[in-house]
XYZ file of C-alpha atoms in Angstrom:
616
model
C 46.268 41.505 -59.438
C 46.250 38.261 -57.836
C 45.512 36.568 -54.476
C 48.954 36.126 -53.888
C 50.467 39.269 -55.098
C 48.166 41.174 -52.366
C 49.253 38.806 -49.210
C 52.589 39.791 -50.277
C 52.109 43.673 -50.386
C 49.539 43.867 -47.900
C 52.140 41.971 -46.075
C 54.459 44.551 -46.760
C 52.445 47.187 -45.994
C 51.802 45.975 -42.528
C 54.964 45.228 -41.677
C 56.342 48.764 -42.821
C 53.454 50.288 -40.831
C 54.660 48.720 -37.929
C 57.993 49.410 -38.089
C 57.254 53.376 -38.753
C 55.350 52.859 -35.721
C 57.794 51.526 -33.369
C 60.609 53.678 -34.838
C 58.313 56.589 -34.014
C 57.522 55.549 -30.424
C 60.966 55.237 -29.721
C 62.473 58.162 -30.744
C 59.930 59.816 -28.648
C 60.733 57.503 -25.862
C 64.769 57.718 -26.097
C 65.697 60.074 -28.216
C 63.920 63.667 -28.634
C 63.588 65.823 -25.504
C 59.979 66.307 -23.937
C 58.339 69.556 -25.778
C 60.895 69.761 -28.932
C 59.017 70.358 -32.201
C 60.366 66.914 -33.281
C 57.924 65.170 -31.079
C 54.619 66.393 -33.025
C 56.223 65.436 -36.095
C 57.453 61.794 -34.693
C 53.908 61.804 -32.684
C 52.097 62.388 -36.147
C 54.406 59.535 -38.038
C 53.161 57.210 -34.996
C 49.379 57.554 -35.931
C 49.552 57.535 -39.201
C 52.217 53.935 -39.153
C 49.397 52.795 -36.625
C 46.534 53.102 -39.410
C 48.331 51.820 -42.273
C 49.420 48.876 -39.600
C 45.464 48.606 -39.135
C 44.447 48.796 -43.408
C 47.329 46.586 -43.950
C 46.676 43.606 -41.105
C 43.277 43.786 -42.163
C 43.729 43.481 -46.065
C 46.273 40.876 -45.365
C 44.097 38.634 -43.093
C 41.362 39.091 -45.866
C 43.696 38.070 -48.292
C 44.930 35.147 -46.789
C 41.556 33.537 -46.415
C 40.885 34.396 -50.196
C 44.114 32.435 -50.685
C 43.273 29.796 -48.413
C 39.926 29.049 -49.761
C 41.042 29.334 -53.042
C 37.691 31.240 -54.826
C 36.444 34.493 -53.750
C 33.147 33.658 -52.645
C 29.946 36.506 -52.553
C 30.796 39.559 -51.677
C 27.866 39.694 -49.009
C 28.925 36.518 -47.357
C 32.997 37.749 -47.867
C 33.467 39.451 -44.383
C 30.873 36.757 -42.642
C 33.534 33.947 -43.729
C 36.537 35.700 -43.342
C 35.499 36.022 -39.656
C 33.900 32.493 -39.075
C 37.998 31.243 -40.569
C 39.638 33.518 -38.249
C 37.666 32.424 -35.242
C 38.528 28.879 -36.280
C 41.758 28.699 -38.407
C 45.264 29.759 -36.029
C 46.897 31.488 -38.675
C 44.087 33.693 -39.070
C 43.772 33.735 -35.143
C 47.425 34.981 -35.238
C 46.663 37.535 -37.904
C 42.887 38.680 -35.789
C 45.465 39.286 -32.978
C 48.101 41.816 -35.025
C 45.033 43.364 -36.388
C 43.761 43.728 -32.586
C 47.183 44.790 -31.528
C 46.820 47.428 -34.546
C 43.768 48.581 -33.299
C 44.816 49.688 -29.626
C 48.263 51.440 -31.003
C 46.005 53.880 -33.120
C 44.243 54.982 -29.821
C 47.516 54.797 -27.766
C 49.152 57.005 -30.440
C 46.630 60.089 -30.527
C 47.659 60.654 -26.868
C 51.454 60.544 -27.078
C 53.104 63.586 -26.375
C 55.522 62.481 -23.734
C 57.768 59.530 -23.321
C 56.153 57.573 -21.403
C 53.118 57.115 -23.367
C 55.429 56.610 -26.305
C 56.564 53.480 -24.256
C 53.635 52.225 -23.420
C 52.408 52.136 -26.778
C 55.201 49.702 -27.537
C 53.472 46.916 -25.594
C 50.888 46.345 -28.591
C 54.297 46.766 -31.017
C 55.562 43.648 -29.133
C 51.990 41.821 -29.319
C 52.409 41.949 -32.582
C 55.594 40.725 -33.583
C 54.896 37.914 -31.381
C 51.871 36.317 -33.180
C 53.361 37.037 -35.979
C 56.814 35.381 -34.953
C 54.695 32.472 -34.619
C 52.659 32.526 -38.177
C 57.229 32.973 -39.541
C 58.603 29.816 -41.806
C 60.936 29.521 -39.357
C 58.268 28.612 -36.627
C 57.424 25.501 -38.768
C 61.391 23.524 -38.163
C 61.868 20.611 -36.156
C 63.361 23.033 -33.591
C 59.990 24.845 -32.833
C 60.637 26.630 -29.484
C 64.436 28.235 -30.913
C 62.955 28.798 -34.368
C 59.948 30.631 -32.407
C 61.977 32.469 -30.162
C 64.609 33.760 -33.597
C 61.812 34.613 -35.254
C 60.454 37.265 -32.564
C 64.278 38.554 -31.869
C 64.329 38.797 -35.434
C 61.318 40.592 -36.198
C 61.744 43.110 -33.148
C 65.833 44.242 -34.785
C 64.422 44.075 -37.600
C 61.397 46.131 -36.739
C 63.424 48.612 -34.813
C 66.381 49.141 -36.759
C 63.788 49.883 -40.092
C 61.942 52.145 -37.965
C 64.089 54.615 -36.130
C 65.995 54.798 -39.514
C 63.015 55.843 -41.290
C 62.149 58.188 -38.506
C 64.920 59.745 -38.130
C 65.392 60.488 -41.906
C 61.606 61.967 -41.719
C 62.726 64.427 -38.751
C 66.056 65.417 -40.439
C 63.886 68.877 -41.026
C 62.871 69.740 -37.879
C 66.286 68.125 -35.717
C 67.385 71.571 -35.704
C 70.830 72.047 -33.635
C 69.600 68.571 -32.122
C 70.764 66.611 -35.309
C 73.831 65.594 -33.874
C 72.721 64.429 -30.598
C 69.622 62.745 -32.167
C 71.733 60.613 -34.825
C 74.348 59.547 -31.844
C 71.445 58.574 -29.623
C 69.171 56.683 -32.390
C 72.590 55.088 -33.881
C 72.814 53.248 -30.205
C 69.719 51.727 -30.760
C 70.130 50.749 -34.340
C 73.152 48.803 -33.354
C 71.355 47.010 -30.669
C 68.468 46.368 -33.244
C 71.253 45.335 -35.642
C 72.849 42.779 -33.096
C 69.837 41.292 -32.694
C 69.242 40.499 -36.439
C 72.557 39.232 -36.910
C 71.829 36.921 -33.458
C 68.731 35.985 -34.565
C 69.277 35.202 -38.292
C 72.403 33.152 -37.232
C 70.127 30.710 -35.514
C 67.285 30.600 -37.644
C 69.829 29.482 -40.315
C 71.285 27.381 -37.998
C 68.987 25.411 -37.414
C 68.393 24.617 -40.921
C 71.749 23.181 -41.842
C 72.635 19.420 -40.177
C 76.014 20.198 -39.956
C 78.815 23.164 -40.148
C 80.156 22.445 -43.444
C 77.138 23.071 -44.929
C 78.127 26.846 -44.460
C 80.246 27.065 -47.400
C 79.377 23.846 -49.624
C 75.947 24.992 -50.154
C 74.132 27.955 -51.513
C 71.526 28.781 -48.346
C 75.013 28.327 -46.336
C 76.943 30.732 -48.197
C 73.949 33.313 -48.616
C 73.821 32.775 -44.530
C 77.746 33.400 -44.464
C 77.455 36.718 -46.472
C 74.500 38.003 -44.688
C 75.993 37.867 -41.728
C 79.077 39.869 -43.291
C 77.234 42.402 -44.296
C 75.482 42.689 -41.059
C 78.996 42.848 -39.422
C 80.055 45.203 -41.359
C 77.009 47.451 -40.843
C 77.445 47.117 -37.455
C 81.363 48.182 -37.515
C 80.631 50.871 -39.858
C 78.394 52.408 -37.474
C 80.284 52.167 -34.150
C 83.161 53.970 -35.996
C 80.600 56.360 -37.305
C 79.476 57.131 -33.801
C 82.271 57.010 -32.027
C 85.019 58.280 -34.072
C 82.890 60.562 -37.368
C 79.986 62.356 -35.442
C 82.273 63.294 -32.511
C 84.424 65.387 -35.115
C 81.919 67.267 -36.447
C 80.109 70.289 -35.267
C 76.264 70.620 -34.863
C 75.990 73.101 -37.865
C 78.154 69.978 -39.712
C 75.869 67.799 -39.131
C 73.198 69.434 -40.005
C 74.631 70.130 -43.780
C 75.646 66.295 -44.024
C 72.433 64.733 -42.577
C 71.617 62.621 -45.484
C 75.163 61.969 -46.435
C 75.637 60.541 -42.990
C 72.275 58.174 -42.784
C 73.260 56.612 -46.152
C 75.608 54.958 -44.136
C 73.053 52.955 -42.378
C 70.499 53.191 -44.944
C 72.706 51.519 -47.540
C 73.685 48.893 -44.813
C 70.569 48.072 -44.119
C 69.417 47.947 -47.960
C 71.617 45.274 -48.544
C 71.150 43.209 -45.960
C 67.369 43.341 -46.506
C 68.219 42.159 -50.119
C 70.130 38.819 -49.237
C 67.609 38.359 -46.582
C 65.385 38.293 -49.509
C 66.812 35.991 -51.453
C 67.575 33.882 -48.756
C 64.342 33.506 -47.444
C 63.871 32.389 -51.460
C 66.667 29.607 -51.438
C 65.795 25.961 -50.402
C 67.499 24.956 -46.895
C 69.626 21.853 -46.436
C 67.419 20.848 -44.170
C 64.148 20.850 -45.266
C 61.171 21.338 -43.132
C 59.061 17.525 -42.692
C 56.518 17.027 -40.006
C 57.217 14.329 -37.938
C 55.253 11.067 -38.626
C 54.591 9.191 -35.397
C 55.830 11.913 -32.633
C 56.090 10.363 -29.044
C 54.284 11.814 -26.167
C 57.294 13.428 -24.963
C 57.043 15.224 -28.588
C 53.973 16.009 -28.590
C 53.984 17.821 -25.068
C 57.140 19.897 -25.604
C 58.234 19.933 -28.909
C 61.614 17.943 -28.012
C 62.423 14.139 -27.924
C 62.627 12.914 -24.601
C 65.881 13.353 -22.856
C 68.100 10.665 -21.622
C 68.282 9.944 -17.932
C 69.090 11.945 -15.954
C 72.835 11.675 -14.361
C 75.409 14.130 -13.433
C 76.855 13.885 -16.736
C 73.662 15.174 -18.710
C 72.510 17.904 -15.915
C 75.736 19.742 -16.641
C 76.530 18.470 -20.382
C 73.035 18.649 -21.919
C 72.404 22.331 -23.349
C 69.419 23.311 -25.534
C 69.645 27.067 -27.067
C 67.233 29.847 -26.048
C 68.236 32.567 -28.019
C 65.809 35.461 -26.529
C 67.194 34.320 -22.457
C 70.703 34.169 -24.228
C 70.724 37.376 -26.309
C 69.441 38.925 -22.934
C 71.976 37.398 -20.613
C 75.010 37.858 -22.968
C 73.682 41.670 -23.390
C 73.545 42.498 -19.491
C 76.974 40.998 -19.104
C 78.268 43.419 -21.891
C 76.792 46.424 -20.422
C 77.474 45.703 -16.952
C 81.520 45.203 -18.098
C 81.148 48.513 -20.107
C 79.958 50.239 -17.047
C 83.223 49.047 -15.468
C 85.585 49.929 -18.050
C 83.662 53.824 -18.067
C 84.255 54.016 -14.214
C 87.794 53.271 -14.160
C 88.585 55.245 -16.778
C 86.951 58.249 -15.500
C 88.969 57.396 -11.946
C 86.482 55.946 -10.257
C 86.836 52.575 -8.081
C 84.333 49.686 -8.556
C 85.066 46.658 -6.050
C 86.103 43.777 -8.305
C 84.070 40.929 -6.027
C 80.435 43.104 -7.327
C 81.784 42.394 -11.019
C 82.977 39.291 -9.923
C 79.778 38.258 -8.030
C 77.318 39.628 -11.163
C 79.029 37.659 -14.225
C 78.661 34.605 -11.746
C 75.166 35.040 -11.720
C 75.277 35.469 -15.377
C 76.708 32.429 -15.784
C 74.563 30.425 -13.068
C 71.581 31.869 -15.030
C 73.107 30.899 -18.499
C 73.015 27.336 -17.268
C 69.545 27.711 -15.784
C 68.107 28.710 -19.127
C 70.147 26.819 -21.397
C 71.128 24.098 -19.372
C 69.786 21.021 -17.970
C 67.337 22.605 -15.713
C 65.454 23.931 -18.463
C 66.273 20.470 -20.589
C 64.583 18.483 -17.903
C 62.080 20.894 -16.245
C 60.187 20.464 -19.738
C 59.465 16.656 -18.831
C 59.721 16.583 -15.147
C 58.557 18.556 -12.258
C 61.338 17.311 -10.090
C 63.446 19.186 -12.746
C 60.937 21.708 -13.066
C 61.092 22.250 -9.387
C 65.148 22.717 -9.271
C 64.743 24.741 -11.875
C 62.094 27.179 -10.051
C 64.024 27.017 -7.090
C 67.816 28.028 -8.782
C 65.561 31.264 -10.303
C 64.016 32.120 -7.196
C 66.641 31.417 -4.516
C 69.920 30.972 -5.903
C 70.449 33.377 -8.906
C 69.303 36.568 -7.412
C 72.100 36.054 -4.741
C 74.902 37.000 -6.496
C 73.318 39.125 -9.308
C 72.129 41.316 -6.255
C 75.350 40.856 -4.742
C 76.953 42.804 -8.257
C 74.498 46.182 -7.719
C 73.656 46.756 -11.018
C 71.626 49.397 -10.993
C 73.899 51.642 -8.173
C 76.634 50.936 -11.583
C 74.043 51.713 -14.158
C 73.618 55.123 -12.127
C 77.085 55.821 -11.660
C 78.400 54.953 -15.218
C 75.687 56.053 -17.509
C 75.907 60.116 -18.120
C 72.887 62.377 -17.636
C 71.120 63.778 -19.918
C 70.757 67.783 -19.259
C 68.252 68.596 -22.245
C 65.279 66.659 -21.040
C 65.530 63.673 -22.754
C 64.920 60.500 -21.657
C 68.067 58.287 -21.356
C 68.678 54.723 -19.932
C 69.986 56.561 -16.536
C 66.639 58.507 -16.657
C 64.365 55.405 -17.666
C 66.042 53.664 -14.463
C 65.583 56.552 -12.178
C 62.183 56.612 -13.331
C 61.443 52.992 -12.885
C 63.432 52.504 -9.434
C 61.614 55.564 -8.201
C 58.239 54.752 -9.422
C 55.420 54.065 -6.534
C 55.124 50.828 -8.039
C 58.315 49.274 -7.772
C 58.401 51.106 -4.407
C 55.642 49.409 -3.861
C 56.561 45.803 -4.730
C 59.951 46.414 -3.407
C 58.947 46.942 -0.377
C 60.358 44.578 1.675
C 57.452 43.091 3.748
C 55.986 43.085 -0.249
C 58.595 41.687 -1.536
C 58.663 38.691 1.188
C 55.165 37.642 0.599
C 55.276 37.760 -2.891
C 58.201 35.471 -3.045
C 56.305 33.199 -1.002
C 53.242 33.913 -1.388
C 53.199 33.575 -5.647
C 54.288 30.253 -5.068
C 50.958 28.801 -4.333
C 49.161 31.394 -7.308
C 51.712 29.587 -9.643
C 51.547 25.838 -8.845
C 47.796 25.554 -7.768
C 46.286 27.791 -10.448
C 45.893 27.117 -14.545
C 49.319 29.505 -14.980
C 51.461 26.386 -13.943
C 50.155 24.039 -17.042
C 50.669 27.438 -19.290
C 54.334 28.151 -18.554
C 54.674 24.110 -19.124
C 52.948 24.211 -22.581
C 53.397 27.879 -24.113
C 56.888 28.739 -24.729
C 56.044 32.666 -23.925
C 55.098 31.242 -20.830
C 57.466 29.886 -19.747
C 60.050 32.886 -20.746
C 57.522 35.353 -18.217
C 57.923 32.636 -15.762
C 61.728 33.143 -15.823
C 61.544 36.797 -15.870
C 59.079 36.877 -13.105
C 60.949 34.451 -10.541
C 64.144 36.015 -11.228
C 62.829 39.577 -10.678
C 60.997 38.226 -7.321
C 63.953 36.991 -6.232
C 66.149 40.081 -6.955
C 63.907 42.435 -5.292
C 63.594 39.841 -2.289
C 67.440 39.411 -1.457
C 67.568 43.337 -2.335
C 65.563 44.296 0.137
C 67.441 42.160 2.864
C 71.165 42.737 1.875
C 71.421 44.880 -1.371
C 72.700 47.836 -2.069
C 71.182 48.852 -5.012
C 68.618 51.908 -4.269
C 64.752 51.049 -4.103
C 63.153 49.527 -1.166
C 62.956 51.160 2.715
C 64.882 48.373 4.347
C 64.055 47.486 8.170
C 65.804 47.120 10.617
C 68.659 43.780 10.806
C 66.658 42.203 13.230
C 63.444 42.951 11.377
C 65.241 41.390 7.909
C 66.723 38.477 9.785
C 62.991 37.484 10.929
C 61.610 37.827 7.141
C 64.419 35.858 5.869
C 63.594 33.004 8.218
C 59.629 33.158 8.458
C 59.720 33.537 4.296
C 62.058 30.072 4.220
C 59.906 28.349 6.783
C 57.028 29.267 4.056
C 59.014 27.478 1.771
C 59.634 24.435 3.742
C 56.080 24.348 4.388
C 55.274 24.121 0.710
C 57.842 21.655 -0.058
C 56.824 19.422 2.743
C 53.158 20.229 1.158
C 54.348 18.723 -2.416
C 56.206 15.785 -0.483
C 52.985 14.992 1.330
C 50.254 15.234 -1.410
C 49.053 12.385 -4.053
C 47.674 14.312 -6.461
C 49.551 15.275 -9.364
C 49.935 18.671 -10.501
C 49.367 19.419 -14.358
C 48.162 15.899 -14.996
C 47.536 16.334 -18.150
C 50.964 17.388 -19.109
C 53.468 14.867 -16.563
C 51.197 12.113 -16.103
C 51.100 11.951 -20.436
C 54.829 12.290 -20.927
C 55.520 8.212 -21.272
C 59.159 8.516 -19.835
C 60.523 5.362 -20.270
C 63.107 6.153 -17.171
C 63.043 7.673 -13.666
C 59.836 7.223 -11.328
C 56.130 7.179 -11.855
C 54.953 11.134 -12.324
C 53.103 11.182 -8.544
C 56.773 9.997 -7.034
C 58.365 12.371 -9.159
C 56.629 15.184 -7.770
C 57.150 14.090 -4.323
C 60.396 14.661 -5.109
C 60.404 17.686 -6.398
C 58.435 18.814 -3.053
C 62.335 17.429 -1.444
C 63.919 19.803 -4.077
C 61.659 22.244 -2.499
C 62.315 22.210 0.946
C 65.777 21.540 0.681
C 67.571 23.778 -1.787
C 66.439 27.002 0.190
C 68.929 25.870 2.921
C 72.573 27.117 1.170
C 70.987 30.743 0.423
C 69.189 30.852 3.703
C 72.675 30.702 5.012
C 74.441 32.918 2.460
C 71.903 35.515 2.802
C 71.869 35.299 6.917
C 75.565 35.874 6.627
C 75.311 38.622 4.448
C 72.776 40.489 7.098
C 74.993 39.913 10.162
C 78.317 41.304 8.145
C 75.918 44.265 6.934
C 74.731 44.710 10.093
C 78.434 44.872 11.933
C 79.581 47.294 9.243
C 76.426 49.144 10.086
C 77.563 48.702 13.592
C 81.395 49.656 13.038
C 80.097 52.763 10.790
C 78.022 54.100 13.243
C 80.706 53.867 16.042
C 83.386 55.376 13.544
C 80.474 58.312 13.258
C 79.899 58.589 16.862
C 83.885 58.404 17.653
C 84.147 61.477 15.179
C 81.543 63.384 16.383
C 83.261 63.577 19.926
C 86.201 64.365 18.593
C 84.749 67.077 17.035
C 82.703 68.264 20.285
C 84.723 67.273 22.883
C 82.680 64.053 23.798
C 79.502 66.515 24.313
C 77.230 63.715 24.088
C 78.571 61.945 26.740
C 79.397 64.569 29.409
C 75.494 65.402 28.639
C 74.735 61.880 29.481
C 77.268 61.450 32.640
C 75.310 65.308 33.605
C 72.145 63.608 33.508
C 73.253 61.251 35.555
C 74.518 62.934 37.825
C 71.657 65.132 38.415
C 69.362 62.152 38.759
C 71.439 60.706 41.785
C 71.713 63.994 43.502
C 67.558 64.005 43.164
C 67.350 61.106 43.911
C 69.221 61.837 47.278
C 67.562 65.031 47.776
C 64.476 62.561 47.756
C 65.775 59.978 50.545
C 66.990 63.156 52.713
């Protein structure tokens, strides 16, 4: 056997692990209710995917540095080399890192028996398709940060759409009377998994053709154009299957036609995985060529540098981030699905909260996609804005559209003890954590307060330079934001909220924080990340040190227009609260004949006449 035939199936062999893993994990997680005999069996495929995902990252990373060095060298010096490479070569970093990931899933998995073990033990799943997104082909084309970012969408539907297949086929012994439940559940992952793939291997291939007509007048585009068919189809096939087969059929049924039914998706997801092969096999239009004199711009973010900045190119200039995009276009589907459920069940939704939430989608579409992102890559002015629009002015109307009060009210309960997505929300909104940091003195500090733990610690120059980075920055100030203007006008369950006056006094002592900083940023002369703006050799705009001076301006004064929105939104909430409490009052003497106050005009009453008594 050769060098390179093992990389390939210890490749294999790994990845398979992984994916048995994660499929395993899952249906634990989402799918099987707590206690069922089906756990121990999905519990057992866990730990045994978790070693094979150990053998096989560690034969592979062996194998690779056989390949790499090209001779096998001693035997008693093998494993002292192999390590010395992976300490100092970053593919076999990347590969020390799945193997590491490997490594803490076999001890998570001996202890999962409920689901939320079985989701914490998806964190190293998602370690590892990350390094190994990076070590893809894919992460090698002149698009680096979108070819990165496809790669790891790609992996994880990939990942998870193999695995829970494989699962469930492994379980079809010991479903029971919960086959039918089990395949409906796990089938509204797959699709999600599927969606993903098809997402994700659109813009890898995307980004390997120079122009649309490549799609049809050459081979790669016409492999790309029929594995995307067949992932379309796979997709429709099992929506109809869900929706419109398994609702038809009776427990017992389904049962009887288990594997007839899975073939389905098994078949589906055959071929796919066999273009996929041969595509990854077929030369690109475009093929991949380092670039021979990159400029500093280049070399600091991957991207050329952008034109100056004008109106024009802050609203025109768009650069794809499929994982933020995926994400985005996902929540707006499931927030218009939770619409369309309440309506047709009867149920009234105000139109100004869906309204209100796919503007927010929309804002935060541009954020990530947009010019903000485009120019807060070689700027901190445009950095700034685009910290600031996060932070201060997306949250506003996604908090405005309540999703999770909708999520609560449209998604159905689960009565056998499963864990659904209403149940994984419950459990999340009602954890002491997020009680915790959504409490709403919390929640005001940390919106100021991680301000100053971002920009004036090393995590500032690592969202700049690492791409992962800078995705948990977006998550992070977005979520900081939401729980912030939740706490002080939201309706969405969660935090204790004070008292209006007590809200109206964090709203204004947390923006005075913020003034404070940006007046801060105006003030000071020594740049930030130095080694990242002060290098970028823009050729337009002001020096770096001016540029930041500006961005301290951007600082101070975008807070103002949400500062004002939100202040608005506590008065009106507190005159409702007001007007409700008087309606309450006004029906409770009805109801009692005015008790309260005849008590009160009593008391009154009594007090004069002792007082009198007293002057007498």
């Amino acid at each position: 056997m050769t060098v390179e035939t093992l990389v390939t199936l210890s490749a294999a062999a790994r990845d398979l692990s992984i994916a048995a893993t994660a499929g395993a994990l899952l249906v634990i997680a989402g799918v099987l209710p707590a206690g069922h005999r089906a756990v121990a069996r999905a519990s057992l495929i866990a730990r045994l995917g978790s070693i094979g995902w150990v053998l096989g990252a560690f034969s592979h990373s062996m194998a690779t540095y056989a390949s790499i060095r090209g001779t096998l060298p001693d035997a008693s010096r093998f494993v002292e080399e192999w390590w010395s490479y992976s300490m100092s070569v970053d593919l076999l970093q990347a590969y020390l890192q799945v193997l590491a990931a490997g490594l803490v899933a076999s001890v998570l998995c001996t202890l999962v028996r409920t689901p939320a073990l079985a989701a914490w033990s998806l964190v190293p799943v998602a370690w590892a398709l990350a390094w190994l997104a990076q070590t893809g082909h894919a992460a090698g084309a002149a698009d680096h940060h979108l070819a990165t970012s496809a790669m790891f969408l790609h992996l994880v539907g990939a990942t998870v759409w193999t695995g829970v297949i494989g699962v469930m086929l492994a379980l079809r012994g010991v479903l029971g009377a919960l086959a039918k439940d089990a395949m409906v559940r796990a089938s509204r992952i797959a699709i999600w998994a599927a969606a993903a793939v098809v997402v994700s291997g659109l813009a890898n291939g995307w980004i390997r053709l120079s122009e649309p007509s490549e799609l049809w007048t050459t081979q790669y585009g016409r492999l790309l154009l029929l594995k995307t068919g067949l992932m379309v189809v796979a997709i429709t096939l099992a929506v109809v299957h869900r929706r419109i087969a398994l609702p038809r059929l009776s427990e017992r049924q389904v049962a009887a036609r288990f594997w007839r039914l899975m073939m389905v998706d098994v078949g589906a997801l055959v071929a796919v995985m066999g273009v996929a092969a041969v595509l990854a096999s077929t030369a690109p239009p475009i093929p991949i060529v380092p670039v021979e004199e990159p400029s500093p711009a280049y070399q600091l973010t991957g991207y050329e540098l952008p034109p100056a900045p004008t109106l024009a190119t802050w609203v025109g200039l768009w650069r794809l981030e499929i994982i933020a995009a995926f994400v985005l276009v996902a929540l707006a589907v499931v927030y218009a699905i939770g619409v369309r459920r309440l309506r047709r069940r009867g149920d009234a939704w105000p139109w100004h909260r869906t309204a209100s939430w796919m503007a927010g989608i929309v804002l935060m579409v541009w954020i990530t996609q947009g010019g903000p992102t485009v120019y807060g890559m070689t700027t901190f002015s445009g950095h700034m804005l685009e910290h600031m629009l996060l932070v201060m002015v997306a949250p506003v109307p996604l908090t405005f559209g309540a999703p999770i009060t909708l999520a609560l009210r449209a998604l159905p309960p689960r009565a056998d003890g499963s864990m659904g997505p209403r149940e994984w929300i419950r459990t999340v909104v009602e954890s002491r954590w997020m009680r915790f940091w959504a409490h709403p003195i919390v929640a005001a500090v940390s919106f100021a307060g991680f301000l100053i733990v971002f920009y004036y610690s090393p995590l500032f120059e690592l969202a700049l330079r690492n791409h992962a980075g800078h995705l948990w920055m977006t998550l992070h100030f977005t979520v900081v934001g939401y729980l912030f203007v939740n706490a002080l006008v939201g309706i969405d369950p969660g935090p204790t909220r004070p008292g209006y006056p007590l809200r109206i006094v964090l709203l204004f002592a947390t923006m005075a924080f913020h003034a404070f900083f940006g007046v801060a940023i105006m003030m000071s002369t020594v740049l930030l990340a130095p080694t990242y703006f002060g290098l970028m050799g823009r050729t337009w705009g002001p020096d770096a040190i001016t540029d930041q001076q500006y961005g301290g301006g951007v600082a101070w004064g975008i807070g103002e227009l949400p500062v004002v929105a939100l202040a608005i939104g506590i008065i009106v909430a507190w005159r409702r609260a007001d007007a409700k409490e008087t309606r309450r009052r006004d029906r409770k003497a009805d109801r009692d004949d005015d008790a309260e106050l005849k008590a009160y005009n009593a008391m009154l009453a009594a007090t004069a006449e002792e007082d009198a008594r007293t002057e007498r």
